[in-house]
Coordinates of C-alpha atoms and ligand atoms in Angstrom, one line a residue:
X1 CA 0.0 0.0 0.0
X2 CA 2.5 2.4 1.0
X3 CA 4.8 1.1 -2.3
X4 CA 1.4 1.8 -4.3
X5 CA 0.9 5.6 -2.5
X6 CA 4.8 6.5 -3.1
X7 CA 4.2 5.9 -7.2
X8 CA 1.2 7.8 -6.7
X9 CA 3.0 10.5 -5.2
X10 CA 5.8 10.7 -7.3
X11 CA 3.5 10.4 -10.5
X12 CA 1.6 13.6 -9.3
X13 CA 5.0 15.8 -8.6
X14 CA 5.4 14.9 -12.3
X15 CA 2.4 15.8 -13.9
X16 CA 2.4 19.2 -11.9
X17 CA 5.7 19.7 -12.8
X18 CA 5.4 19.0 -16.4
X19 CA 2.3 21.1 -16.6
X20 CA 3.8 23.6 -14.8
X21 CA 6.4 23.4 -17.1
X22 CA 4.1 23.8 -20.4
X23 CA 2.2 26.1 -18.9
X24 CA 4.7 28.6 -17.4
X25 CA 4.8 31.3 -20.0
X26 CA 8.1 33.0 -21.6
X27 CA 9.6 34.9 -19.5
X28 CA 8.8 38.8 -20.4
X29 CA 11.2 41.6 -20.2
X30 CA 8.7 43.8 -18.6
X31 CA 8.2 41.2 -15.7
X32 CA 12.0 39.8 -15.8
X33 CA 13.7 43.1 -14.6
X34 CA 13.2 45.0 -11.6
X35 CA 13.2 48.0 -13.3
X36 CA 11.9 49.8 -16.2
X37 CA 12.5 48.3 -19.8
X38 CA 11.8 50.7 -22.5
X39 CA 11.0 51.1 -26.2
X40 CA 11.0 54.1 -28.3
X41 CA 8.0 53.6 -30.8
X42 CA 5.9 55.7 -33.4
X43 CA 2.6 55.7 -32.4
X44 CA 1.3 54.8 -36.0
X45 CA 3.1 51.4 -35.5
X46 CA 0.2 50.8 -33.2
X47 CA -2.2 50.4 -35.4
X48 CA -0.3 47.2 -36.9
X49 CA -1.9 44.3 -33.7
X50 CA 1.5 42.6 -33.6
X51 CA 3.2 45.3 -33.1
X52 CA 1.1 46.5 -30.5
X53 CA 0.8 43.3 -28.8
X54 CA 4.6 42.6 -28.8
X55 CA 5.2 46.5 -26.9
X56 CA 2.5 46.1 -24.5
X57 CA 3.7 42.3 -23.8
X58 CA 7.5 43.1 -23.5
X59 CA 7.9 46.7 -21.9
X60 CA 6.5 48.8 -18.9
X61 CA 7.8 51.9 -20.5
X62 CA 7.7 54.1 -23.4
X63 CA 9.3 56.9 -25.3
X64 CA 8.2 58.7 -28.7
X65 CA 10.8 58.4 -31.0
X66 CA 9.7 61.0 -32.4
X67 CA 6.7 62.6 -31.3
X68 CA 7.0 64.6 -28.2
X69 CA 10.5 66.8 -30.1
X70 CA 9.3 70.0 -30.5
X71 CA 8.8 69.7 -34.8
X72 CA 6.0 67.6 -34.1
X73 CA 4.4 69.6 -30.8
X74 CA 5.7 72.6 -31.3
X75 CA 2.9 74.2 -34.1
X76 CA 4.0 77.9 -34.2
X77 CA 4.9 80.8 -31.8
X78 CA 3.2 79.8 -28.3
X79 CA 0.7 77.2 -30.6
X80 CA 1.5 73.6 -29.5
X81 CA 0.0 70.2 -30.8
X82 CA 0.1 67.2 -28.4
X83 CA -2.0 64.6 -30.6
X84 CA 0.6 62.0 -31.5
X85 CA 2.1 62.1 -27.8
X86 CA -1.7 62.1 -26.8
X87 CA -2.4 59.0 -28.8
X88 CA 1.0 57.4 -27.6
X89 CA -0.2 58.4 -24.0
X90 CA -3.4 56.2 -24.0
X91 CA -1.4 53.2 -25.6
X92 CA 0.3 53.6 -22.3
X93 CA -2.2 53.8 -19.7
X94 CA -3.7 51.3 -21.3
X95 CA -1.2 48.8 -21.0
X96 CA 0.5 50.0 -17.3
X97 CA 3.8 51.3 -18.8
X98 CA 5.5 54.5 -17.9
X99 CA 6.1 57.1 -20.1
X100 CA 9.3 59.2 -20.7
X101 CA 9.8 62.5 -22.4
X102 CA 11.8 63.0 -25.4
X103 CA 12.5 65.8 -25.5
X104 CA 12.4 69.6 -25.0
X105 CA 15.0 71.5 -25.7
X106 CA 17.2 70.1 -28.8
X107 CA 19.2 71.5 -31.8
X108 CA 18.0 69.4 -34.1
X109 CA 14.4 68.3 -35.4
X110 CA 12.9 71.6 -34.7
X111 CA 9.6 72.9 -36.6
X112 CA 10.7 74.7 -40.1
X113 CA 9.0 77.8 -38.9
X114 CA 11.2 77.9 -36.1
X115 CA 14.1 76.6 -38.2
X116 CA 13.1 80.0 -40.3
X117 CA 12.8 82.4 -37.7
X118 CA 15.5 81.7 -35.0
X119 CA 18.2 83.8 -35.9
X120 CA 16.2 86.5 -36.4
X121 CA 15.1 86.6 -32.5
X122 CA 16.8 88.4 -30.3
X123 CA 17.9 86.7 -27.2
X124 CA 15.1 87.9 -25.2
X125 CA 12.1 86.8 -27.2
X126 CA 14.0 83.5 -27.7
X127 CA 13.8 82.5 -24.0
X128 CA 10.6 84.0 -23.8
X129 CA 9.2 81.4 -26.8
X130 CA 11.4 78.5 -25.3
X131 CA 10.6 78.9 -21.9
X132 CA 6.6 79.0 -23.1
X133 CA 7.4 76.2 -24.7
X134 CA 8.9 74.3 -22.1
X135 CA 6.2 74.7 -19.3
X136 CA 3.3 74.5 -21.9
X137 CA 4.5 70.9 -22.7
X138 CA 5.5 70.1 -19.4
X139 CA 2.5 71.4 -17.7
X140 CA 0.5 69.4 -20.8
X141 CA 1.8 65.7 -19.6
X142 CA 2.1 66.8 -15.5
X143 CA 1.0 63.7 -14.2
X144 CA 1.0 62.0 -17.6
X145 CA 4.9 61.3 -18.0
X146 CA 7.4 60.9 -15.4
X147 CA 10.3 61.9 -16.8
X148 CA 12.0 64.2 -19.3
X149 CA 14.6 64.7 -21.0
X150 CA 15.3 68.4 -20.7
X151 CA 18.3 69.4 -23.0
X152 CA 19.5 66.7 -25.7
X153 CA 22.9 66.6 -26.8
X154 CA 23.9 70.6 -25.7
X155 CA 27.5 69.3 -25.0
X156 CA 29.8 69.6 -28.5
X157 CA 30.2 66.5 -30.2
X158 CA 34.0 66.3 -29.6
X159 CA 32.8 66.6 -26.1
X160 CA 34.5 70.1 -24.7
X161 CA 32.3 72.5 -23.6
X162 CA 28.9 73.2 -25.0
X163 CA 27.9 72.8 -28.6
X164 CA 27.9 75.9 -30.8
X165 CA 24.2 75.9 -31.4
X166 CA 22.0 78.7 -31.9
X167 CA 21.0 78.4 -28.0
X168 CA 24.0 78.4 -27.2
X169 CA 24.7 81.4 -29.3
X170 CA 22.1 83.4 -28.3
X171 CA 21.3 82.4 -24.6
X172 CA 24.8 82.2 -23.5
X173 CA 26.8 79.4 -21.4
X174 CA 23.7 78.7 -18.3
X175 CA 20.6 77.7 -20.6
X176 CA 21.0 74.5 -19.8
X177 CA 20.4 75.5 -16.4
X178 CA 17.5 77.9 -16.9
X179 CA 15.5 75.0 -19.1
X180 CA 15.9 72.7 -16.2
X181 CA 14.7 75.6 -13.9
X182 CA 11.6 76.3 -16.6
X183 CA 10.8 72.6 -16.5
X184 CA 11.0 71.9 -12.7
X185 CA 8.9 74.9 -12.3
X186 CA 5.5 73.8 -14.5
X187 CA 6.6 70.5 -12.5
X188 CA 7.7 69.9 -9.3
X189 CA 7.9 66.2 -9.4
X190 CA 8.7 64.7 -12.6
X191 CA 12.0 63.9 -13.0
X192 CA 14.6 65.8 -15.2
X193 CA 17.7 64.0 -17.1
X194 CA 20.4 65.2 -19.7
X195 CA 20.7 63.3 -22.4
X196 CA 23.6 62.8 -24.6
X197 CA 25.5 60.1 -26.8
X198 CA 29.0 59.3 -27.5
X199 CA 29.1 59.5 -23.1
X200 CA 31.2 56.1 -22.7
X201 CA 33.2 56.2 -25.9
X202 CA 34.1 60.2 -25.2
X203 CA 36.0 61.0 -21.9
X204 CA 36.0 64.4 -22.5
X205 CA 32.3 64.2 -22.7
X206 CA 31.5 62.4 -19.8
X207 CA 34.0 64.8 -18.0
X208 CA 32.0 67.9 -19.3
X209 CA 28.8 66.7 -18.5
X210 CA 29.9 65.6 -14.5
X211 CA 31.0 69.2 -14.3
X212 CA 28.2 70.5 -15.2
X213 CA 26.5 67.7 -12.7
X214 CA 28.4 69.1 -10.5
X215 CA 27.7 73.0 -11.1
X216 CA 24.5 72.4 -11.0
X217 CA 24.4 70.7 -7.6
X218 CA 26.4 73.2 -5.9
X219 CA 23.5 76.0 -7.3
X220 CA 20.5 73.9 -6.7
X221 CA 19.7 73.5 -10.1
X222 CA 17.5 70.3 -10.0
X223 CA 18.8 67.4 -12.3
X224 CA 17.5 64.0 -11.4
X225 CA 18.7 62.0 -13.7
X226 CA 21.4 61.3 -16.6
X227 CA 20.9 59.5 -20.5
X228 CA 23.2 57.8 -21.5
X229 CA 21.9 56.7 -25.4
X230 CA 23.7 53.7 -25.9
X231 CA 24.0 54.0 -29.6
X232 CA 26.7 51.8 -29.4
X233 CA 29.0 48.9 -31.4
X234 CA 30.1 45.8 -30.6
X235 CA 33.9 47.6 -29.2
X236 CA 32.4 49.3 -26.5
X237 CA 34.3 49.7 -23.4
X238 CA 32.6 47.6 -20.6
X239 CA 35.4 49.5 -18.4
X240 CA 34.8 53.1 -19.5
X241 CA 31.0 52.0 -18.9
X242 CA 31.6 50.6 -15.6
X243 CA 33.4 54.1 -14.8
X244 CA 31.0 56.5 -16.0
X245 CA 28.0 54.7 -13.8
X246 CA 30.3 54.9 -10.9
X247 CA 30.4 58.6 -11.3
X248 CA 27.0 59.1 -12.2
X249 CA 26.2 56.9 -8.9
X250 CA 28.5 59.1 -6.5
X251 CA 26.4 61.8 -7.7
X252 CA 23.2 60.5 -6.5
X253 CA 21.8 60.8 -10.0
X254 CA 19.3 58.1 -12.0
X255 CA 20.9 56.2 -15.3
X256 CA 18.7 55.8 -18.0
X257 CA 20.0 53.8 -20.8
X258 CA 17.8 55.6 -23.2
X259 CA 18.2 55.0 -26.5
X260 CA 20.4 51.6 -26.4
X261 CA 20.6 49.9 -30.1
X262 CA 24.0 48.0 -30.9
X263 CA 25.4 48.2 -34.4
X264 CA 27.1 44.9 -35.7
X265 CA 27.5 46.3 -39.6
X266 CA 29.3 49.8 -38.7
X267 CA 31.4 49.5 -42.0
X268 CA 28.3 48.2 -43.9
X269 CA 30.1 45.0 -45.2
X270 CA 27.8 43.1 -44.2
X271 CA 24.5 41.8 -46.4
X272 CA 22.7 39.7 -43.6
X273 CA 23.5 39.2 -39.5
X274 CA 25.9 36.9 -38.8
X275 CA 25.9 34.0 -36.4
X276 CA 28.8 35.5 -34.4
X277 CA 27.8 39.3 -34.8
X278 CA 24.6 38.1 -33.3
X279 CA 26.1 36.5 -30.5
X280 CA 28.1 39.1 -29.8
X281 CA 25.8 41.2 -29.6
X282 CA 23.4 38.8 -27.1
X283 CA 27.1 38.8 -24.9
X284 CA 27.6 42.5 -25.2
X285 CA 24.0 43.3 -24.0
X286 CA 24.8 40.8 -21.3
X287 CA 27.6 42.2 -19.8
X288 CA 25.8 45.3 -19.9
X289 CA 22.2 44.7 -18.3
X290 CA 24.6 42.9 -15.6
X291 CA 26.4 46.0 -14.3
X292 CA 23.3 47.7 -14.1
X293 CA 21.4 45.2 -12.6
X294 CA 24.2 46.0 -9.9
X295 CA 23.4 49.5 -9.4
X296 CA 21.9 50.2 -6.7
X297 CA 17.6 50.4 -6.9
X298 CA 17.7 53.9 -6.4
X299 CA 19.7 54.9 -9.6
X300 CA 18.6 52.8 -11.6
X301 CA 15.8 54.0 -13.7
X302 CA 15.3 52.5 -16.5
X303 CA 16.4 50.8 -19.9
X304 CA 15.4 51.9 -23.4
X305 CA 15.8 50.4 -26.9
X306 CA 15.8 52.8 -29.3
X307 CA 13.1 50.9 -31.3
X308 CA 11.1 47.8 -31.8
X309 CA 12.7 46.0 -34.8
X310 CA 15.8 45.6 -36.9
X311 CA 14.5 46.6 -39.4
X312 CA 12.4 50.0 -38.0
X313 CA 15.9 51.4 -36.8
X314 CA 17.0 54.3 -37.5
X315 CA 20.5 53.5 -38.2
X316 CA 19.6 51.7 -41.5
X317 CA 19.6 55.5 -42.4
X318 CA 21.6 57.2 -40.5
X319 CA 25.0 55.3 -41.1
X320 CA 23.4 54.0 -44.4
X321 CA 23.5 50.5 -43.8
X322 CA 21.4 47.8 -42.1
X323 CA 22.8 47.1 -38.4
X324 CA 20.4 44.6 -37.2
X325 CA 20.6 46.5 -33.7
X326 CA 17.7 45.5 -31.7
X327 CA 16.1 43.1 -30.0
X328 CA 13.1 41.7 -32.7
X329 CA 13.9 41.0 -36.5
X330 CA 11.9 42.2 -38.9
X331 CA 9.6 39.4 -38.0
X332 CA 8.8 39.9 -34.6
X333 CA 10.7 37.1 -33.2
X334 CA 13.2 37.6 -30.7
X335 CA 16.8 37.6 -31.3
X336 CA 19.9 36.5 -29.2
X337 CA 20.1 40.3 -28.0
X338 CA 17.2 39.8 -26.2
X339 CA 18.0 36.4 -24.6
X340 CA 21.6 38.7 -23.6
X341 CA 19.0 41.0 -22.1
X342 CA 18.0 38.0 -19.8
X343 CA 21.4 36.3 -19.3
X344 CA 22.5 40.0 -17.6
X345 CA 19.8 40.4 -15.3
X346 CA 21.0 37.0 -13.9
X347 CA 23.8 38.2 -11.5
X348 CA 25.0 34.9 -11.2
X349 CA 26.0 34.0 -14.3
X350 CA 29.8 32.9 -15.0
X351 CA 30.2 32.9 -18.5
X352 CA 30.0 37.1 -18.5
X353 CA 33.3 37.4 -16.4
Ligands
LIG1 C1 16.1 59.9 -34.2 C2 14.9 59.1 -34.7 O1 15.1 57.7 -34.3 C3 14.7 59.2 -36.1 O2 13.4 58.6 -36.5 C4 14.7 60.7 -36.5 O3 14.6 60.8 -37.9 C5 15.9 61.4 -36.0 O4 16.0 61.2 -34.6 N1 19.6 60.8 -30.6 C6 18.3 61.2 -30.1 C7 17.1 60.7 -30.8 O5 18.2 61.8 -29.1 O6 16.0 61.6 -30.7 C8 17.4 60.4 -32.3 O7 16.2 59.9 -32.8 C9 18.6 59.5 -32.4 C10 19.8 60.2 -31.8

């Protein structure tokens, strides 16, 4: 009898764990991480259900890749249009993800009127129509968004000092400052970051943007957080990373990894992804969700791809050739990248040391 009830026994613990096993569903990024993951999308990508389906499956945060710059919002002098980040707002709600702002204050993509018109201000009615424009939109999507990026890419690309743009040129050395002052104003809570690219690979620019960290604190000029874009290649320095979120850390600041694509093609010799770039690039993402994973909670804020698919990014463009830099193929099915997303959330693994 008790021979008979031990069979019994052990034939149960199988079945339940062979169901269990069937019936456990794939992990999700969204519910694998502790914090944030991100996507960038364009809200009329939503309309296509797999697409939809895969962003509100897989993330618990969003950023317009587009929609929220000011050529999209920013309709004429003190006229705004917040449709598209509207529509990309409900996606949102609907499916319990945060949103992030991207972005207010930039050099590029601005409206062709403004385009037009901006050298012809003087510096007065400039920060008048920026600082308009700044609380309008931030007071828009109070509540709505938790974050924003204030200023994008205001340090010069070679990373000294600030970029020669025409805010720079006309508002002088501190509007950096005064836009996160405008912002934090229309918005006492939501959280304010700088975001640049080129921080890891540039000393010089991470050194000029932990100085002006660091001017900033000692004035009281809020900054809560800093983006580090990510639009990296398979030589990136998992030292110089490890370096710059130890700074960013011992100023008590939030990383976001906000716009994180690796390219695998960057001289464009490639006509299809490889079997080793790909797993490269799933080791690469690894080693970098790992360190982190290790920040502590507090700073870590969240994690970004700079779009959906392969074949969506906007590096195919931008550098001319296909780079394969994301975590879905053209497809929607998931590539090594995103198991490396996994693998570096595991702390323990071996194989990344
Ligand atoms: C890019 C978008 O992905 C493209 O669709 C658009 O044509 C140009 O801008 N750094 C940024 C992002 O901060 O806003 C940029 O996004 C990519 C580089």
């Amino acid at each position: 009898m008790q021979f008979f009830s031990f069979f019994l026994s052990l034939g149960l613990l199988l079945t339940v764990i062979i169901s269990n096993g069937l019936d456990s569903p794939e992990p999700r990024l969204r519910e694998s991480a502790d914090f944030p993951v991100g996507v960038a999308i364009n809200p009329k990508r939503l309309a296509q259900t797999d697409y939809a389906q895969v962003v509100g499956r897989e993330f618990s945060s969003i950023t317009a890749e587009n929609v929220m710059k000011p050529q999209y919002i920013w309709a004429a002098e003190r006229q705004y249009d917040f449709s598209l980040g509207d529509s990309l707002l409900e996606f949102a709600q609907a499916h319990n993800q945060q949103v992030h702002g991207h972005t207010l204050a930039w050099h590029l993509m601005q409206p062709d009127w403004l385009e037009n018109t901006i050298d012809s201000y003087d510096s007065a009615t400039l920060e008048n129509l920026l600082r308009d424009y700044i609380q309008a939109t931030v007071k828009h999507y109070r509540g709505k968004v938790v974050s924003w990026d204030v200023v994008n890419e205001a340090v010069s690309s070679g990373g000294k000092g600030w970029r020669n743009s025409v805010y720079h040129q006309k508002l002088g050395d501190d509007y950096v400052a005064r836009c996160h002052q405008y912002a934090r104003e229309a918005d006492p809570d939501v959280l304010l970051f700088y975001n640049d690219y080129d921080v890891i690979a540039s000393s010089e620019k991470l050194a000029t943007i932990l100085a002006m960290v660091d001017d900033f604190q000692s004035r009281n000029i809020p900054i809560d957080g800093i983006g580090l874009q990510m639009h990296i290649r398979l030589d990136f320095s998992l030292d110089k990373f490890q370096y710059a979120l130890d700074e960013i850390v011992k100023r008590n600041l939030k990383v976001h990894l906000s716009e994180v694509d690796i390219r695998t093609n960057p001289d464009g010799e490639l006509s299809t992804l490889t079997e080793e770039a790909a797993q490269q690039q799933q080791e690469l993402l690894a080693a970098i969700v790992q360190r982190y994973q290790q920040l502590p909670a507090e700073n870590k804020f969240a994690i970004t791809f700079w779009g959906l698919r392969d074949n969506e990014s906007w590096l195919t463009k931008h550098t001319g050739h296909p780079q394969w830099p994301l975590l879905f193929n053209e497809n929607f099915s998931k590539k090594p990248m995103y198991q490396g997303f996994l693998d570096g959330l595991d702390a323990n693994q071996t194989q990344l040391d």
